[in-house]
Amino acid sequence: MNQMTAGPLVAETLEQGVLTLTLGRAPAHPLSREMIGALHDAILRAGQAEDVRVIVIHGPGRIFCAGHDLKEIARHRADADEGRAYVEDLFQACSQMMLDITQSPKPTIAMVEGIATAAGLQMVAACDLAYASADATFCLPGVQNGGFCTTPAVAVSRAIGRKAVMEMALTGAVYEANWALAAGLINQILPSDQLPQHVHDLATTLATRVPGPVSKGKQTLHQHLDLPLREAYDLATPVMVDHFMDPARRRFDWNA
């Protein structure tokens, strides 16, 4: 059996306004309680850092992220409450981290080389954008382990259609990158040797955008998706006005 390697839980690299968060504990990069804490802290700090414009989450190798650390959960079955307090804390912390990935004022991008499964897939779906290699696969395997991927399905259901997410959750099957692209789970499939450069180029381009309108625009988009059409326009219109009044945007004005 492969052993997870030591090293930092989350490695941080900042270049040209792009913060790359590389998950540790290869090969599975599991979302242990400690990993969730480290990743969540990095996401929150990046959201407030003026020199960070874009966040890339990368789980290198054949496993992007295997989801929660089931061995860690199993160890807590020996607790007096059979692990209830632990799993309550674990899933509350994970849900808040996923929410903060989606609601980060900075664009978030998942770079997926291998399998993204359970909460690992939840993280891909929570990001604003996702790019995958042709070898990447995607799975909600809870039913295979006697459960159901209920919290991962929250993020996934907001990225793909109802029938598609229900199929994933009920079958626990592994889906290839072409299926994920057609379903809307990822933005594009790249050859493995081109994926890092593509994500780098895209992220550095996004990092040149004016941060105020991007941040407010992201927030408003998420809000209006759940509103009726008229209410969505009523919400979005004053925000659009503010974009044009943002001092940093005025350099884009054209001469009359």
PDB file of C-alpha atoms in Angstrom:
ATOM      1  CA  MET A   1       0.000   0.000   0.000  1.00  0.00           C
ATOM      2  CA  ASN A   2       1.259   3.499  -0.829  1.00  0.00           C
ATOM      3  CA  GLN A   3       2.091   5.606   2.162  1.00  0.00           C
ATOM      4  CA  MET A   4       1.218   9.289   2.223  1.00  0.00           C
ATOM      5  CA  THR A   5       4.340  11.406   2.150  1.00  0.00           C
ATOM      6  CA  ALA A   6       5.255  13.921   4.820  1.00  0.00           C
ATOM      7  CA  GLY A   7       5.781  17.622   4.182  1.00  0.00           C
ATOM      8  CA  PRO A   8       3.545  20.674   4.344  1.00  0.00           C
ATOM      9  CA  LEU A   9      -0.192  20.077   4.334  1.00  0.00           C
ATOM     10  CA  VAL A  10      -0.598  22.893   1.821  1.00  0.00           C
ATOM     11  CA  ALA A  11       2.299  24.447  -0.091  1.00  0.00           C
ATOM     12  CA  GLU A  12       1.812  28.078  -1.160  1.00  0.00           C
ATOM     13  CA  THR A  13       3.437  29.668  -4.198  1.00  0.00           C
ATOM     14  CA  LEU A  14       2.715  33.261  -5.229  1.00  0.00           C
ATOM     15  CA  GLU A  15       3.714  34.426  -8.716  1.00  0.00           C
ATOM     16  CA  GLN A  16       2.355  37.362 -10.728  1.00  0.00           C
ATOM     17  CA  GLY A  17      -0.651  37.692  -8.462  1.00  0.00           C
ATOM     18  CA  VAL A  18      -1.510  33.988  -8.700  1.00  0.00           C
ATOM     19  CA  LEU A  19      -1.442  31.983  -5.472  1.00  0.00           C
ATOM     20  CA  THR A  20      -1.123  28.240  -6.120  1.00  0.00           C
ATOM     21  CA  LEU A  21      -2.178  26.052  -3.202  1.00  0.00           C
ATOM     22  CA  THR A  22      -0.674  22.589  -3.697  1.00  0.00           C
ATOM     23  CA  LEU A  23      -2.219  19.889  -1.539  1.00  0.00           C
ATOM     24  CA  GLY A  24       0.191  17.762   0.443  1.00  0.00           C
ATOM     25  CA  ARG A  25      -0.006  14.227   1.825  1.00  0.00           C
ATOM     26  CA  ALA A  26       0.418  12.593  -1.564  1.00  0.00           C
ATOM     27  CA  PRO A  27      -0.745  10.482  -3.215  1.00  0.00           C
ATOM     28  CA  ALA A  28      -4.313  10.838  -1.891  1.00  0.00           C
ATOM     29  CA  HIS A  29      -4.223  14.429  -0.549  1.00  0.00           C
ATOM     30  CA  PRO A  30      -7.038  13.497   1.884  1.00  0.00           C
ATOM     31  CA  LEU A  31      -9.150  16.149   3.588  1.00  0.00           C
ATOM     32  CA  SER A  32      -8.257  15.278   7.151  1.00  0.00           C
ATOM     33  CA  ARG A  33      -9.383  17.716   9.822  1.00  0.00           C
ATOM     34  CA  GLU A  34      -5.860  19.140   9.878  1.00  0.00           C
ATOM     35  CA  MET A  35      -5.770  19.489   6.088  1.00  0.00           C
ATOM     36  CA  ILE A  36      -9.121  21.280   6.071  1.00  0.00           C
ATOM     37  CA  GLY A  37      -7.822  23.706   8.687  1.00  0.00           C
ATOM     38  CA  ALA A  38      -4.641  24.441   6.756  1.00  0.00           C
ATOM     39  CA  LEU A  39      -6.385  24.849   3.403  1.00  0.00           C
ATOM     40  CA  HIS A  40      -9.185  26.959   4.851  1.00  0.00           C
ATOM     41  CA  ASP A  41      -6.667  29.247   6.527  1.00  0.00           C
ATOM     42  CA  ALA A  42      -4.825  29.692   3.240  1.00  0.00           C
ATOM     43  CA  ILE A  43      -8.065  30.481   1.388  1.00  0.00           C
ATOM     44  CA  LEU A  44      -9.127  33.083   3.952  1.00  0.00           C
ATOM     45  CA  ARG A  45      -5.709  34.758   4.015  1.00  0.00           C
ATOM     46  CA  ALA A  46      -5.592  34.852   0.228  1.00  0.00           C
ATOM     47  CA  GLY A  47      -8.998  36.465   0.121  1.00  0.00           C
ATOM     48  CA  GLN A  48      -7.695  39.392   2.168  1.00  0.00           C
ATOM     49  CA  ALA A  49      -4.219  39.690   0.623  1.00  0.00           C
ATOM     50  CA  GLU A  50      -3.843  42.587  -1.810  1.00  0.00           C
ATOM     51  CA  ASP A  51      -1.025  40.851  -3.702  1.00  0.00           C
ATOM     52  CA  VAL A  52      -3.202  37.793  -4.414  1.00  0.00           C
ATOM     53  CA  ARG A  53      -5.536  38.190  -7.375  1.00  0.00           C
ATOM     54  CA  VAL A  54      -6.291  34.541  -8.276  1.00  0.00           C
ATOM     55  CA  ILE A  55      -6.223  31.267  -6.314  1.00  0.00           C
ATOM     56  CA  VAL A  56      -5.332  27.935  -7.954  1.00  0.00           C
ATOM     57  CA  ILE A  57      -5.941  24.682  -6.050  1.00  0.00           C
ATOM     58  CA  HIS A  58      -3.806  21.778  -7.263  1.00  0.00           C
ATOM     59  CA  GLY A  59      -3.691  18.177  -6.126  1.00  0.00           C
ATOM     60  CA  PRO A  60      -0.804  16.821  -8.218  1.00  0.00           C
ATOM     61  CA  GLY A  61      -0.566  13.315  -9.567  1.00  0.00           C
ATOM     62  CA  ARG A  62      -3.028  10.504 -10.090  1.00  0.00           C
ATOM     63  CA  ILE A  63      -5.326  11.670  -7.262  1.00  0.00           C
ATOM     64  CA  PHE A  64      -6.454  15.302  -7.117  1.00  0.00           C
ATOM     65  CA  CYS A  65      -8.087  14.674  -3.754  1.00  0.00           C
ATOM     66  CA  ALA A  66      -9.574  11.465  -2.364  1.00  0.00           C
ATOM     67  CA  GLY A  67     -12.012  13.255  -0.075  1.00  0.00           C
ATOM     68  CA  HIS A  68     -12.181  12.810   3.661  1.00  0.00           C
ATOM     69  CA  ASP A  69      -9.663  10.672   5.520  1.00  0.00           C
ATOM     70  CA  LEU A  70     -11.806   7.610   6.250  1.00  0.00           C
ATOM     71  CA  LYS A  71      -9.108   6.089   8.451  1.00  0.00           C
ATOM     72  CA  GLU A  72      -9.138   9.202  10.636  1.00  0.00           C
ATOM     73  CA  ILE A  73     -12.920   8.950  10.909  1.00  0.00           C
ATOM     74  CA  ALA A  74     -12.690   5.257  11.782  1.00  0.00           C
ATOM     75  CA  ARG A  75     -10.271   5.956  14.618  1.00  0.00           C
ATOM     76  CA  HIS A  76     -12.873   8.161  16.284  1.00  0.00           C
ATOM     77  CA  ARG A  77     -15.338   5.267  16.468  1.00  0.00           C
ATOM     78  CA  ALA A  78     -13.507   4.437  19.698  1.00  0.00           C
ATOM     79  CA  ASP A  79     -14.625   7.750  21.228  1.00  0.00           C
ATOM     80  CA  ALA A  80     -17.271   7.659  23.948  1.00  0.00           C
ATOM     81  CA  ASP A  81     -19.846   9.077  21.521  1.00  0.00           C
ATOM     82  CA  GLU A  82     -18.689   6.768  18.691  1.00  0.00           C
ATOM     83  CA  GLY A  83     -17.258   9.747  16.865  1.00  0.00           C
ATOM     84  CA  ARG A  84     -20.331  11.967  16.593  1.00  0.00           C
ATOM     85  CA  ALA A  85     -18.652  15.112  17.972  1.00  0.00           C
ATOM     86  CA  TYR A  86     -15.689  14.574  15.693  1.00  0.00           C
ATOM     87  CA  VAL A  87     -17.711  14.088  12.503  1.00  0.00           C
ATOM     88  CA  GLU A  88     -19.957  17.041  13.358  1.00  0.00           C
ATOM     89  CA  ASP A  89     -16.900  19.268  13.666  1.00  0.00           C
ATOM     90  CA  LEU A  90     -15.298  17.733  10.555  1.00  0.00           C
ATOM     91  CA  PHE A  91     -18.243  18.260   8.234  1.00  0.00           C
ATOM     92  CA  GLN A  92     -19.120  21.689   9.583  1.00  0.00           C
ATOM     93  CA  ALA A  93     -15.522  22.790   9.052  1.00  0.00           C
ATOM     94  CA  CYS A  94     -15.446  21.269   5.566  1.00  0.00           C
ATOM     95  CA  SER A  95     -18.735  22.880   4.541  1.00  0.00           C
ATOM     96  CA  GLN A  96     -17.539  26.283   5.699  1.00  0.00           C
ATOM     97  CA  MET A  97     -14.274  25.875   3.802  1.00  0.00           C
ATOM     98  CA  MET A  98     -16.133  24.919   0.608  1.00  0.00           C
ATOM     99  CA  LEU A  99     -18.433  27.906   1.047  1.00  0.00           C
ATOM    100  CA  ASP A 100     -15.443  30.207   1.467  1.00  0.00           C
ATOM    101  CA  ILE A 101     -13.803  28.796  -1.671  1.00  0.00           C
ATOM    102  CA  THR A 102     -16.925  29.640  -3.662  1.00  0.00           C
ATOM    103  CA  GLN A 103     -17.465  32.995  -1.983  1.00  0.00           C
ATOM    104  CA  SER A 104     -13.826  34.072  -2.012  1.00  0.00           C
ATOM    105  CA  PRO A 105     -13.432  37.594  -3.406  1.00  0.00           C
ATOM    106  CA  LYS A 106     -10.693  36.158  -5.625  1.00  0.00           C
ATOM    107  CA  PRO A 107     -11.359  33.855  -8.605  1.00  0.00           C
ATOM    108  CA  THR A 108     -10.664  30.230  -7.682  1.00  0.00           C
ATOM    109  CA  ILE A 109      -9.443  27.602 -10.161  1.00  0.00           C
ATOM    110  CA  ALA A 110      -9.124  23.834  -9.694  1.00  0.00           C
ATOM    111  CA  MET A 111      -6.371  22.107 -11.684  1.00  0.00           C
ATOM    112  CA  VAL A 112      -7.203  18.397 -11.871  1.00  0.00           C
ATOM    113  CA  GLU A 113      -4.723  15.823 -13.151  1.00  0.00           C
ATOM    114  CA  GLY A 114      -6.192  12.649 -11.650  1.00  0.00           C
ATOM    115  CA  ILE A 115      -9.302  11.469  -9.832  1.00  0.00           C
ATOM    116  CA  ALA A 116     -11.408  13.914  -7.835  1.00  0.00           C
ATOM    117  CA  THR A 117     -13.674  11.919  -5.578  1.00  0.00           C
ATOM    118  CA  ALA A 118     -16.212  12.650  -2.813  1.00  0.00           C
ATOM    119  CA  ALA A 119     -15.178  15.849  -1.000  1.00  0.00           C
ATOM    120  CA  GLY A 120     -12.342  16.163  -3.513  1.00  0.00           C
ATOM    121  CA  LEU A 121     -14.943  16.530  -6.247  1.00  0.00           C
ATOM    122  CA  GLN A 122     -16.853  18.885  -3.971  1.00  0.00           C
ATOM    123  CA  MET A 123     -13.785  21.121  -3.947  1.00  0.00           C
ATOM    124  CA  VAL A 124     -13.548  21.080  -7.748  1.00  0.00           C
ATOM    125  CA  ALA A 125     -17.208  22.049  -8.009  1.00  0.00           C
ATOM    126  CA  ALA A 126     -16.818  24.745  -5.356  1.00  0.00           C
ATOM    127  CA  CYS A 127     -14.181  26.531  -7.439  1.00  0.00           C
ATOM    128  CA  ASP A 128     -15.213  29.143  -9.995  1.00  0.00           C
ATOM    129  CA  LEU A 129     -13.357  27.373 -12.797  1.00  0.00           C
ATOM    130  CA  ALA A 130     -11.962  23.866 -13.276  1.00  0.00           C
ATOM    131  CA  TYR A 131      -9.520  22.526 -15.857  1.00  0.00           C
ATOM    132  CA  ALA A 132      -8.627  18.874 -16.163  1.00  0.00           C
ATOM    133  CA  SER A 133      -6.282  16.555 -17.974  1.00  0.00           C
ATOM    134  CA  ALA A 134      -7.647  13.885 -20.296  1.00  0.00           C
ATOM    135  CA  ASP A 135      -6.737  11.357 -17.576  1.00  0.00           C
ATOM    136  CA  ALA A 136      -8.867  13.021 -14.882  1.00  0.00           C
ATOM    137  CA  THR A 137     -11.887  11.191 -13.494  1.00  0.00           C
ATOM    138  CA  PHE A 138     -14.715  12.198 -11.170  1.00  0.00           C
ATOM    139  CA  CYS A 139     -16.758  10.295  -8.621  1.00  0.00           C
ATOM    140  CA  LEU A 140     -19.300  10.597  -5.790  1.00  0.00           C
ATOM    141  CA  PRO A 141     -18.666   7.170  -4.214  1.00  0.00           C
ATOM    142  CA  GLY A 142     -20.582   7.437  -0.930  1.00  0.00           C
ATOM    143  CA  VAL A 143     -23.069   4.685  -1.783  1.00  0.00           C
ATOM    144  CA  GLN A 144     -20.159   2.326  -2.411  1.00  0.00           C
ATOM    145  CA  ASN A 145     -19.170   2.757   1.240  1.00  0.00           C
ATOM    146  CA  GLY A 146     -22.631   2.380   2.741  1.00  0.00           C
ATOM    147  CA  GLY A 147     -23.433   6.091   2.778  1.00  0.00           C
ATOM    148  CA  PHE A 148     -24.286   8.908   0.370  1.00  0.00           C
ATOM    149  CA  CYS A 149     -22.248  11.902  -0.814  1.00  0.00           C
ATOM    150  CA  THR A 150     -24.744  14.386   0.585  1.00  0.00           C
ATOM    151  CA  THR A 151     -22.504  17.386   1.279  1.00  0.00           C
ATOM    152  CA  PRO A 152     -20.360  16.929  -1.857  1.00  0.00           C
ATOM    153  CA  ALA A 153     -23.605  16.944  -3.852  1.00  0.00           C
ATOM    154  CA  VAL A 154     -24.354  20.481  -2.630  1.00  0.00           C
ATOM    155  CA  ALA A 155     -21.476  21.905  -4.652  1.00  0.00           C
ATOM    156  CA  VAL A 156     -21.764  19.446  -7.532  1.00  0.00           C
ATOM    157  CA  SER A 157     -25.502  20.122  -7.958  1.00  0.00           C
ATOM    158  CA  ARG A 158     -24.723  23.791  -8.479  1.00  0.00           C
ATOM    159  CA  ALA A 159     -22.330  22.958 -11.295  1.00  0.00           C
ATOM    160  CA  ILE A 160     -24.274  20.304 -13.211  1.00  0.00           C
ATOM    161  CA  GLY A 161     -27.893  19.317 -13.867  1.00  0.00           C
ATOM    162  CA  ARG A 162     -30.159  17.516 -11.419  1.00  0.00           C
ATOM    163  CA  LYS A 163     -30.282  14.241 -13.360  1.00  0.00           C
ATOM    164  CA  ALA A 164     -26.510  14.167 -13.750  1.00  0.00           C
ATOM    165  CA  VAL A 165     -25.723  14.734 -10.076  1.00  0.00           C
ATOM    166  CA  MET A 166     -28.374  12.218  -9.037  1.00  0.00           C
ATOM    167  CA  GLU A 167     -26.810   9.626 -11.339  1.00  0.00           C
ATOM    168  CA  MET A 168     -23.381  10.274  -9.836  1.00  0.00           C
ATOM    169  CA  ALA A 169     -24.673  10.090  -6.264  1.00  0.00           C
ATOM    170  CA  LEU A 170     -26.867   7.001  -6.744  1.00  0.00           C
ATOM    171  CA  THR A 171     -24.399   4.914  -8.746  1.00  0.00           C
ATOM    172  CA  GLY A 172     -21.086   5.928  -7.184  1.00  0.00           C
ATOM    173  CA  ALA A 173     -19.607   5.332 -10.625  1.00  0.00           C
ATOM    174  CA  VAL A 174     -16.393   6.858 -11.951  1.00  0.00           C
ATOM    175  CA  TYR A 175     -16.892   9.331 -14.797  1.00  0.00           C
ATOM    176  CA  GLU A 176     -14.300  10.319 -17.360  1.00  0.00           C
ATOM    177  CA  ALA A 177     -13.266  13.832 -18.282  1.00  0.00           C
ATOM    178  CA  ASN A 178     -15.399  13.942 -21.444  1.00  0.00           C
ATOM    179  CA  TRP A 179     -18.517  13.240 -19.388  1.00  0.00           C
ATOM    180  CA  ALA A 180     -17.549  15.896 -16.860  1.00  0.00           C
ATOM    181  CA  LEU A 181     -17.035  18.452 -19.616  1.00  0.00           C
ATOM    182  CA  ALA A 182     -20.404  17.690 -21.229  1.00  0.00           C
ATOM    183  CA  ALA A 183     -22.111  17.887 -17.821  1.00  0.00           C
ATOM    184  CA  GLY A 184     -20.566  21.287 -17.060  1.00  0.00           C
ATOM    185  CA  LEU A 185     -18.429  20.095 -14.165  1.00  0.00           C
ATOM    186  CA  ILE A 186     -15.199  21.324 -15.779  1.00  0.00           C
ATOM    187  CA  ASN A 187     -14.425  24.090 -18.254  1.00  0.00           C
ATOM    188  CA  GLN A 188     -11.941  22.366 -20.537  1.00  0.00           C
ATOM    189  CA  ILE A 189      -9.883  19.207 -21.042  1.00  0.00           C
ATOM    190  CA  LEU A 190      -6.179  19.598 -21.808  1.00  0.00           C
ATOM    191  CA  PRO A 191      -3.420  17.096 -22.603  1.00  0.00           C
ATOM    192  CA  SER A 192      -1.546  16.323 -19.390  1.00  0.00           C
ATOM    193  CA  ASP A 193       1.602  18.086 -20.555  1.00  0.00           C
ATOM    194  CA  GLN A 194      -0.346  21.250 -21.455  1.00  0.00           C
ATOM    195  CA  LEU A 195      -2.594  21.535 -18.393  1.00  0.00           C
ATOM    196  CA  PRO A 196      -0.201  23.404 -16.046  1.00  0.00           C
ATOM    197  CA  GLN A 197       0.759  25.979 -18.681  1.00  0.00           C
ATOM    198  CA  HIS A 198      -2.857  26.574 -19.672  1.00  0.00           C
ATOM    199  CA  VAL A 199      -3.938  27.150 -16.086  1.00  0.00           C
ATOM    200  CA  HIS A 200      -0.902  29.370 -15.480  1.00  0.00           C
ATOM    201  CA  ASP A 201      -1.606  31.509 -18.535  1.00  0.00           C
ATOM    202  CA  LEU A 202      -5.294  31.845 -17.726  1.00  0.00           C
ATOM    203  CA  ALA A 203      -4.677  32.651 -14.071  1.00  0.00           C
ATOM    204  CA  THR A 204      -2.062  35.299 -14.825  1.00  0.00           C
ATOM    205  CA  THR A 205      -4.451  36.896 -17.303  1.00  0.00           C
ATOM    206  CA  LEU A 206      -7.239  36.958 -14.725  1.00  0.00           C
ATOM    207  CA  ALA A 207      -4.786  38.457 -12.236  1.00  0.00           C
ATOM    208  CA  THR A 208      -4.523  41.573 -14.430  1.00  0.00           C
ATOM    209  CA  ARG A 209      -8.230  42.381 -14.033  1.00  0.00           C
ATOM    210  CA  VAL A 210      -9.374  45.200 -11.752  1.00  0.00           C
ATOM    211  CA  PRO A 211      -9.984  43.465  -8.398  1.00  0.00           C
ATOM    212  CA  GLY A 212     -12.914  45.551  -7.120  1.00  0.00           C
ATOM    213  CA  PRO A 213     -15.361  44.790  -9.926  1.00  0.00           C
ATOM    214  CA  VAL A 214     -14.238  41.143 -10.065  1.00  0.00           C
ATOM    215  CA  SER A 215     -14.865  40.651  -6.360  1.00  0.00           C
ATOM    216  CA  LYS A 216     -18.235  42.384  -6.314  1.00  0.00           C
ATOM    217  CA  GLY A 217     -19.243  40.825  -9.620  1.00  0.00           C
ATOM    218  CA  LYS A 218     -18.522  37.312  -8.327  1.00  0.00           C
ATOM    219  CA  GLN A 219     -20.530  37.935  -5.183  1.00  0.00           C
ATOM    220  CA  THR A 220     -23.479  39.327  -7.112  1.00  0.00           C
ATOM    221  CA  LEU A 221     -23.475  36.500  -9.646  1.00  0.00           C
ATOM    222  CA  HIS A 222     -23.751  33.919  -6.891  1.00  0.00           C
ATOM    223  CA  GLN A 223     -26.577  35.875  -5.286  1.00  0.00           C
ATOM    224  CA  HIS A 224     -28.665  36.370  -8.393  1.00  0.00           C
ATOM    225  CA  LEU A 225     -28.458  32.770  -9.610  1.00  0.00           C
ATOM    226  CA  ASP A 226     -31.093  31.838  -7.024  1.00  0.00           C
ATOM    227  CA  LEU A 227     -33.376  34.805  -7.787  1.00  0.00           C
ATOM    228  CA  PRO A 228     -36.227  35.274 -10.260  1.00  0.00           C
ATOM    229  CA  LEU A 229     -35.149  37.107 -13.417  1.00  0.00           C
ATOM    230  CA  ARG A 230     -36.533  40.551 -12.484  1.00  0.00           C
ATOM    231  CA  GLU A 231     -35.013  40.399  -8.993  1.00  0.00           C
ATOM    232  CA  ALA A 232     -31.718  39.277 -10.502  1.00  0.00           C
ATOM    233  CA  TYR A 233     -31.585  42.350 -12.742  1.00  0.00           C
ATOM    234  CA  ASP A 234     -32.616  44.607  -9.842  1.00  0.00           C
ATOM    235  CA  LEU A 235     -29.691  43.209  -7.836  1.00  0.00           C
ATOM    236  CA  ALA A 236     -27.153  43.264 -10.659  1.00  0.00           C
ATOM    237  CA  THR A 237     -27.886  46.722 -12.144  1.00  0.00           C
ATOM    238  CA  PRO A 238     -26.598  48.943  -9.296  1.00  0.00           C
ATOM    239  CA  VAL A 239     -23.553  46.690  -8.970  1.00  0.00           C
ATOM    240  CA  MET A 240     -22.849  47.204 -12.670  1.00  0.00           C
ATOM    241  CA  VAL A 241     -23.055  50.953 -12.100  1.00  0.00           C
ATOM    242  CA  ASP A 242     -20.518  50.651  -9.278  1.00  0.00           C
ATOM    243  CA  HIS A 243     -18.157  48.766 -11.611  1.00  0.00           C
ATOM    244  CA  PHE A 244     -18.039  51.761 -13.928  1.00  0.00           C
ATOM    245  CA  MET A 245     -17.502  54.142 -11.024  1.00  0.00           C
ATOM    246  CA  ASP A 246     -14.604  52.138  -9.571  1.00  0.00           C
ATOM    247  CA  PRO A 247     -11.517  54.415  -9.671  1.00  0.00           C
ATOM    248  CA  ALA A 248      -9.238  51.582 -10.771  1.00  0.00           C
ATOM    249  CA  ARG A 249     -11.439  50.921 -13.777  1.00  0.00           C
ATOM    250  CA  ARG A 250     -11.331  54.435 -15.166  1.00  0.00           C
ATOM    251  CA  ARG A 251      -8.083  53.820 -17.011  1.00  0.00           C
ATOM    252  CA  PHE A 252     -10.119  51.648 -19.354  1.00  0.00           C
ATOM    253  CA  ASP A 253     -12.396  54.520 -20.341  1.00  0.00           C
ATOM    254  CA  TRP A 254     -12.141  55.551 -23.925  1.00  0.00           C
ATOM    255  CA  ASN A 255     -11.730  59.093 -25.189  1.00  0.00           C
ATOM    256  CA  ALA A 256     -14.959  60.638 -26.424  1.00  0.00           C
TER     257      ALA A 256
END
